[in-house]
Amino acid sequence: MGNVDEMSDMFKALSDPMRLKVLKLLPKHGEEKELCVCALADELGISQPNVSHHLKILKSVGLVKCAKREGFSYYAVNMDKIKCLFDDLQNEIEK
């Protein structure tokens, strides 16, 4: 990654408490289970369109991965991207 603007976009996506709650609920990418929007909406107590909005933002910066199966989209946290973000932040600070 390494681009300060890209890191800033990711931190902006993480600045919303609901998005942090979404990330906390989602399984890590590569784990057996992934969650669909309806399951997240039920768990968070918010509407499906609201969950979709937050997932769209997280996905746009690469923090969430999406797999489509049987007409549904299933989401998981992209742990590689999150680790890269914090490694890059540390490198920027240490410069």
PDB file of N, CA, C and O in Angstrom, residues 14-46:
ATOM      1  N   LEU A  14     -12.869   3.609   8.817  1.00  0.00           N
ATOM      2  CA  LEU A  14     -12.877   3.030  10.161  1.00  0.00           C
ATOM      3  C   LEU A  14     -13.364   4.003  11.236  1.00  0.00           C
ATOM      4  O   LEU A  14     -13.565   3.609  12.377  1.00  0.00           O
ATOM      5  N   SER A  15     -13.569   5.270  10.873  1.00  0.00           N
ATOM      6  CA  SER A  15     -13.914   6.280  11.869  1.00  0.00           C
ATOM      7  C   SER A  15     -15.364   6.202  12.343  1.00  0.00           C
ATOM      8  O   SER A  15     -15.717   6.841  13.323  1.00  0.00           O
ATOM      9  N   ASP A  16     -16.183   5.435  11.675  1.00  0.00           N
ATOM     10  CA  ASP A  16     -17.592   5.313  12.055  1.00  0.00           C
ATOM     11  C   ASP A  16     -17.766   4.141  13.022  1.00  0.00           C
ATOM     12  O   ASP A  16     -17.377   3.016  12.705  1.00  0.00           O
ATOM     13  N   PRO A  17     -18.348   4.370  14.200  1.00  0.00           N
ATOM     14  CA  PRO A  17     -18.519   3.291  15.180  1.00  0.00           C
ATOM     15  C   PRO A  17     -19.305   2.088  14.642  1.00  0.00           C
ATOM     16  O   PRO A  17     -18.994   0.946  14.985  1.00  0.00           O
ATOM     17  N   MET A  18     -20.305   2.337  13.787  1.00  0.00           N
ATOM     18  CA  MET A  18     -21.091   1.225  13.253  1.00  0.00           C
ATOM     19  C   MET A  18     -20.223   0.346  12.351  1.00  0.00           C
ATOM     20  O   MET A  18     -20.360  -0.876  12.349  1.00  0.00           O
ATOM     21  N   ARG A  19     -19.323   0.946  11.599  1.00  0.00           N
ATOM     22  CA  ARG A  19     -18.435   0.151  10.732  1.00  0.00           C
ATOM     23  C   ARG A  19     -17.492  -0.704  11.567  1.00  0.00           C
ATOM     24  O   ARG A  19     -17.179  -1.831  11.201  1.00  0.00           O
ATOM     25  N   LEU A  20     -17.049  -0.172  12.691  1.00  0.00           N
ATOM     26  CA  LEU A  20     -16.215  -0.977  13.587  1.00  0.00           C
ATOM     27  C   LEU A  20     -17.009  -2.150  14.160  1.00  0.00           C
ATOM     28  O   LEU A  20     -16.486  -3.261  14.290  1.00  0.00           O
ATOM     29  N   LYS A  21     -18.285  -1.913  14.453  1.00  0.00           N
ATOM     30  CA  LYS A  21     -19.146  -3.000  14.934  1.00  0.00           C
ATOM     31  C   LYS A  21     -19.327  -4.058  13.845  1.00  0.00           C
ATOM     32  O   LYS A  21     -19.315  -5.260  14.129  1.00  0.00           O
ATOM     33  N   VAL A  22     -19.503  -3.618  12.609  1.00  0.00           N
ATOM     34  CA  VAL A  22     -19.638  -4.547  11.482  1.00  0.00           C
ATOM     35  C   VAL A  22     -18.379  -5.401  11.374  1.00  0.00           C
ATOM     36  O   VAL A  22     -18.455  -6.633  11.263  1.00  0.00           O
ATOM     37  N   LEU A  23     -17.211  -4.770  11.425  1.00  0.00           N
ATOM     38  CA  LEU A  23     -15.949  -5.521  11.326  1.00  0.00           C
ATOM     39  C   LEU A  23     -15.804  -6.520  12.462  1.00  0.00           C
ATOM     40  O   LEU A  23     -15.313  -7.631  12.266  1.00  0.00           O
ATOM     41  N   LYS A  24     -16.232  -6.117  13.642  1.00  0.00           N
ATOM     42  CA  LYS A  24     -16.139  -7.009  14.806  1.00  0.00           C
ATOM     43  C   LYS A  24     -17.007  -8.253  14.635  1.00  0.00           C
ATOM     44  O   LYS A  24     -16.632  -9.348  15.054  1.00  0.00           O
ATOM     45  N   LEU A  25     -18.157  -8.084  13.999  1.00  0.00           N
ATOM     46  CA  LEU A  25     -19.076  -9.212  13.812  1.00  0.00           C
ATOM     47  C   LEU A  25     -18.665 -10.143  12.669  1.00  0.00           C
ATOM     48  O   LEU A  25     -18.961 -11.335  12.698  1.00  0.00           O
ATOM     49  N   LEU A  26     -18.024  -9.564  11.665  1.00  0.00           N
ATOM     50  CA  LEU A  26     -17.667 -10.375  10.498  1.00  0.00           C
ATOM     51  C   LEU A  26     -16.555 -11.357  10.834  1.00  0.00           C
ATOM     52  O   LEU A  26     -15.626 -11.022  11.565  1.00  0.00           O
ATOM     53  N   PRO A  27     -16.638 -12.555  10.271  1.00  0.00           N
ATOM     54  CA  PRO A  27     -15.532 -13.488  10.448  1.00  0.00           C
ATOM     55  C   PRO A  27     -14.327 -13.004   9.642  1.00  0.00           C
ATOM     56  O   PRO A  27     -14.452 -12.178   8.747  1.00  0.00           O
ATOM     57  N   LYS A  28     -13.169 -13.524   9.980  1.00  0.00           N
ATOM     58  CA  LYS A  28     -11.956 -13.182   9.242  1.00  0.00           C
ATOM     59  C   LYS A  28     -11.970 -13.933   7.916  1.00  0.00           C
ATOM     60  O   LYS A  28     -12.404 -15.077   7.849  1.00  0.00           O
ATOM     61  N   HIS A  29     -11.491 -13.286   6.843  1.00  0.00           N
ATOM     62  CA  HIS A  29     -11.475 -13.921   5.523  1.00  0.00           C
ATOM     63  C   HIS A  29     -10.675 -15.216   5.585  1.00  0.00           C
ATOM     64  O   HIS A  29      -9.600 -15.263   6.147  1.00  0.00           O
ATOM     65  N   GLY A  30     -11.200 -16.250   5.002  1.00  0.00           N
ATOM     66  CA  GLY A  30     -10.547 -17.549   5.018  1.00  0.00           C
ATOM     67  C   GLY A  30     -11.163 -18.487   6.039  1.00  0.00           C
ATOM     68  O   GLY A  30     -10.989 -19.687   5.975  1.00  0.00           O
ATOM     69  N   GLU A  31     -11.889 -17.928   7.009  1.00  0.00           N
ATOM     70  CA  GLU A  31     -12.607 -18.789   7.941  1.00  0.00           C
ATOM     71  C   GLU A  31     -13.798 -19.382   7.207  1.00  0.00           C
ATOM     72  O   GLU A  31     -14.246 -18.866   6.189  1.00  0.00           O
ATOM     73  N   GLU A  32     -14.292 -20.453   7.745  1.00  0.00           N
ATOM     74  CA  GLU A  32     -15.352 -21.203   7.076  1.00  0.00           C
ATOM     75  C   GLU A  32     -16.623 -20.383   6.865  1.00  0.00           C
ATOM     76  O   GLU A  32     -17.242 -20.422   5.820  1.00  0.00           O
ATOM     77  N   LYS A  33     -17.005 -19.596   7.845  1.00  0.00           N
ATOM     78  CA  LYS A  33     -18.286 -18.907   7.802  1.00  0.00           C
ATOM     79  C   LYS A  33     -18.112 -17.459   7.348  1.00  0.00           C
ATOM     80  O   LYS A  33     -17.184 -16.780   7.739  1.00  0.00           O
ATOM     81  N   GLU A  34     -19.023 -17.005   6.508  1.00  0.00           N
ATOM     82  CA  GLU A  34     -19.118 -15.606   6.113  1.00  0.00           C
ATOM     83  C   GLU A  34     -20.546 -15.176   6.413  1.00  0.00           C
ATOM     84  O   GLU A  34     -21.426 -16.020   6.566  1.00  0.00           O
ATOM     85  N   LEU A  35     -20.780 -13.891   6.511  1.00  0.00           N
ATOM     86  CA  LEU A  35     -22.109 -13.408   6.852  1.00  0.00           C
ATOM     87  C   LEU A  35     -22.728 -12.610   5.716  1.00  0.00           C
ATOM     88  O   LEU A  35     -22.034 -11.899   4.997  1.00  0.00           O
ATOM     89  N   CYS A  36     -24.037 -12.725   5.589  1.00  0.00           N
ATOM     90  CA  CYS A  36     -24.760 -11.927   4.597  1.00  0.00           C
ATOM     91  C   CYS A  36     -25.324 -10.679   5.270  1.00  0.00           C
ATOM     92  O   CYS A  36     -25.327 -10.561   6.499  1.00  0.00           O
ATOM     93  N   VAL A  37     -25.808  -9.757   4.478  1.00  0.00           N
ATOM     94  CA  VAL A  37     -26.336  -8.487   4.976  1.00  0.00           C
ATOM     95  C   VAL A  37     -27.480  -8.723   5.962  1.00  0.00           C
ATOM     96  O   VAL A  37     -27.557  -8.067   7.004  1.00  0.00           O
ATOM     97  N   CYS A  38     -28.364  -9.654   5.645  1.00  0.00           N
ATOM     98  CA  CYS A  38     -29.525  -9.871   6.519  1.00  0.00           C
ATOM     99  C   CYS A  38     -29.106 -10.331   7.917  1.00  0.00           C
ATOM    100  O   CYS A  38     -29.673  -9.892   8.916  1.00  0.00           O
ATOM    101  N   ALA A  39     -28.084 -11.188   8.003  1.00  0.00           N
ATOM    102  CA  ALA A  39     -27.601 -11.656   9.305  1.00  0.00           C
ATOM    103  C   ALA A  39     -26.975 -10.502  10.084  1.00  0.00           C
ATOM    104  O   ALA A  39     -27.171 -10.382  11.302  1.00  0.00           O
ATOM    105  N   LEU A  40     -26.213  -9.661   9.395  1.00  0.00           N
ATOM    106  CA  LEU A  40     -25.605  -8.508  10.054  1.00  0.00           C
ATOM    107  C   LEU A  40     -26.672  -7.524  10.540  1.00  0.00           C
ATOM    108  O   LEU A  40     -26.573  -6.983  11.643  1.00  0.00           O
ATOM    109  N   ALA A  41     -27.679  -7.285   9.712  1.00  0.00           N
ATOM    110  CA  ALA A  41     -28.753  -6.359  10.089  1.00  0.00           C
ATOM    111  C   ALA A  41     -29.460  -6.852  11.352  1.00  0.00           C
ATOM    112  O   ALA A  41     -29.729  -6.057  12.268  1.00  0.00           O
ATOM    113  N   ASP A  42     -29.750  -8.142  11.417  1.00  0.00           N
ATOM    114  CA  ASP A  42     -30.403  -8.710  12.595  1.00  0.00           C
ATOM    115  C   ASP A  42     -29.524  -8.548  13.833  1.00  0.00           C
ATOM    116  O   ASP A  42     -29.999  -8.172  14.902  1.00  0.00           O
ATOM    117  N   GLU A  43     -28.252  -8.841  13.680  1.00  0.00           N
ATOM    118  CA  GLU A  43     -27.309  -8.787  14.802  1.00  0.00           C
ATOM    119  C   GLU A  43     -27.108  -7.350  15.300  1.00  0.00           C
ATOM    120  O   GLU A  43     -27.011  -7.109  16.495  1.00  0.00           O
ATOM    121  N   LEU A  44     -27.049  -6.397  14.374  1.00  0.00           N
ATOM    122  CA  LEU A  44     -26.787  -5.001  14.730  1.00  0.00           C
ATOM    123  C   LEU A  44     -28.054  -4.223  15.087  1.00  0.00           C
ATOM    124  O   LEU A  44     -27.978  -3.144  15.663  1.00  0.00           O
ATOM    125  N   GLY A  45     -29.203  -4.748  14.694  1.00  0.00           N
ATOM    126  CA  GLY A  45     -30.461  -4.055  14.967  1.00  0.00           C
ATOM    127  C   GLY A  45     -30.667  -2.825  14.100  1.00  0.00           C
ATOM    128  O   GLY A  45     -31.300  -1.863  14.523  1.00  0.00           O
ATOM    129  N   ILE A  46     -30.122  -2.871  12.881  1.00  0.00           N
ATOM    130  CA  ILE A  46     -30.314  -1.772  11.930  1.00  0.00           C
ATOM    131  C   ILE A  46     -30.841  -2.349  10.621  1.00  0.00           C
ATOM    132  O   ILE A  46     -30.850  -3.560  10.424  1.00  0.00           O
TER     133      ILE A  46
END
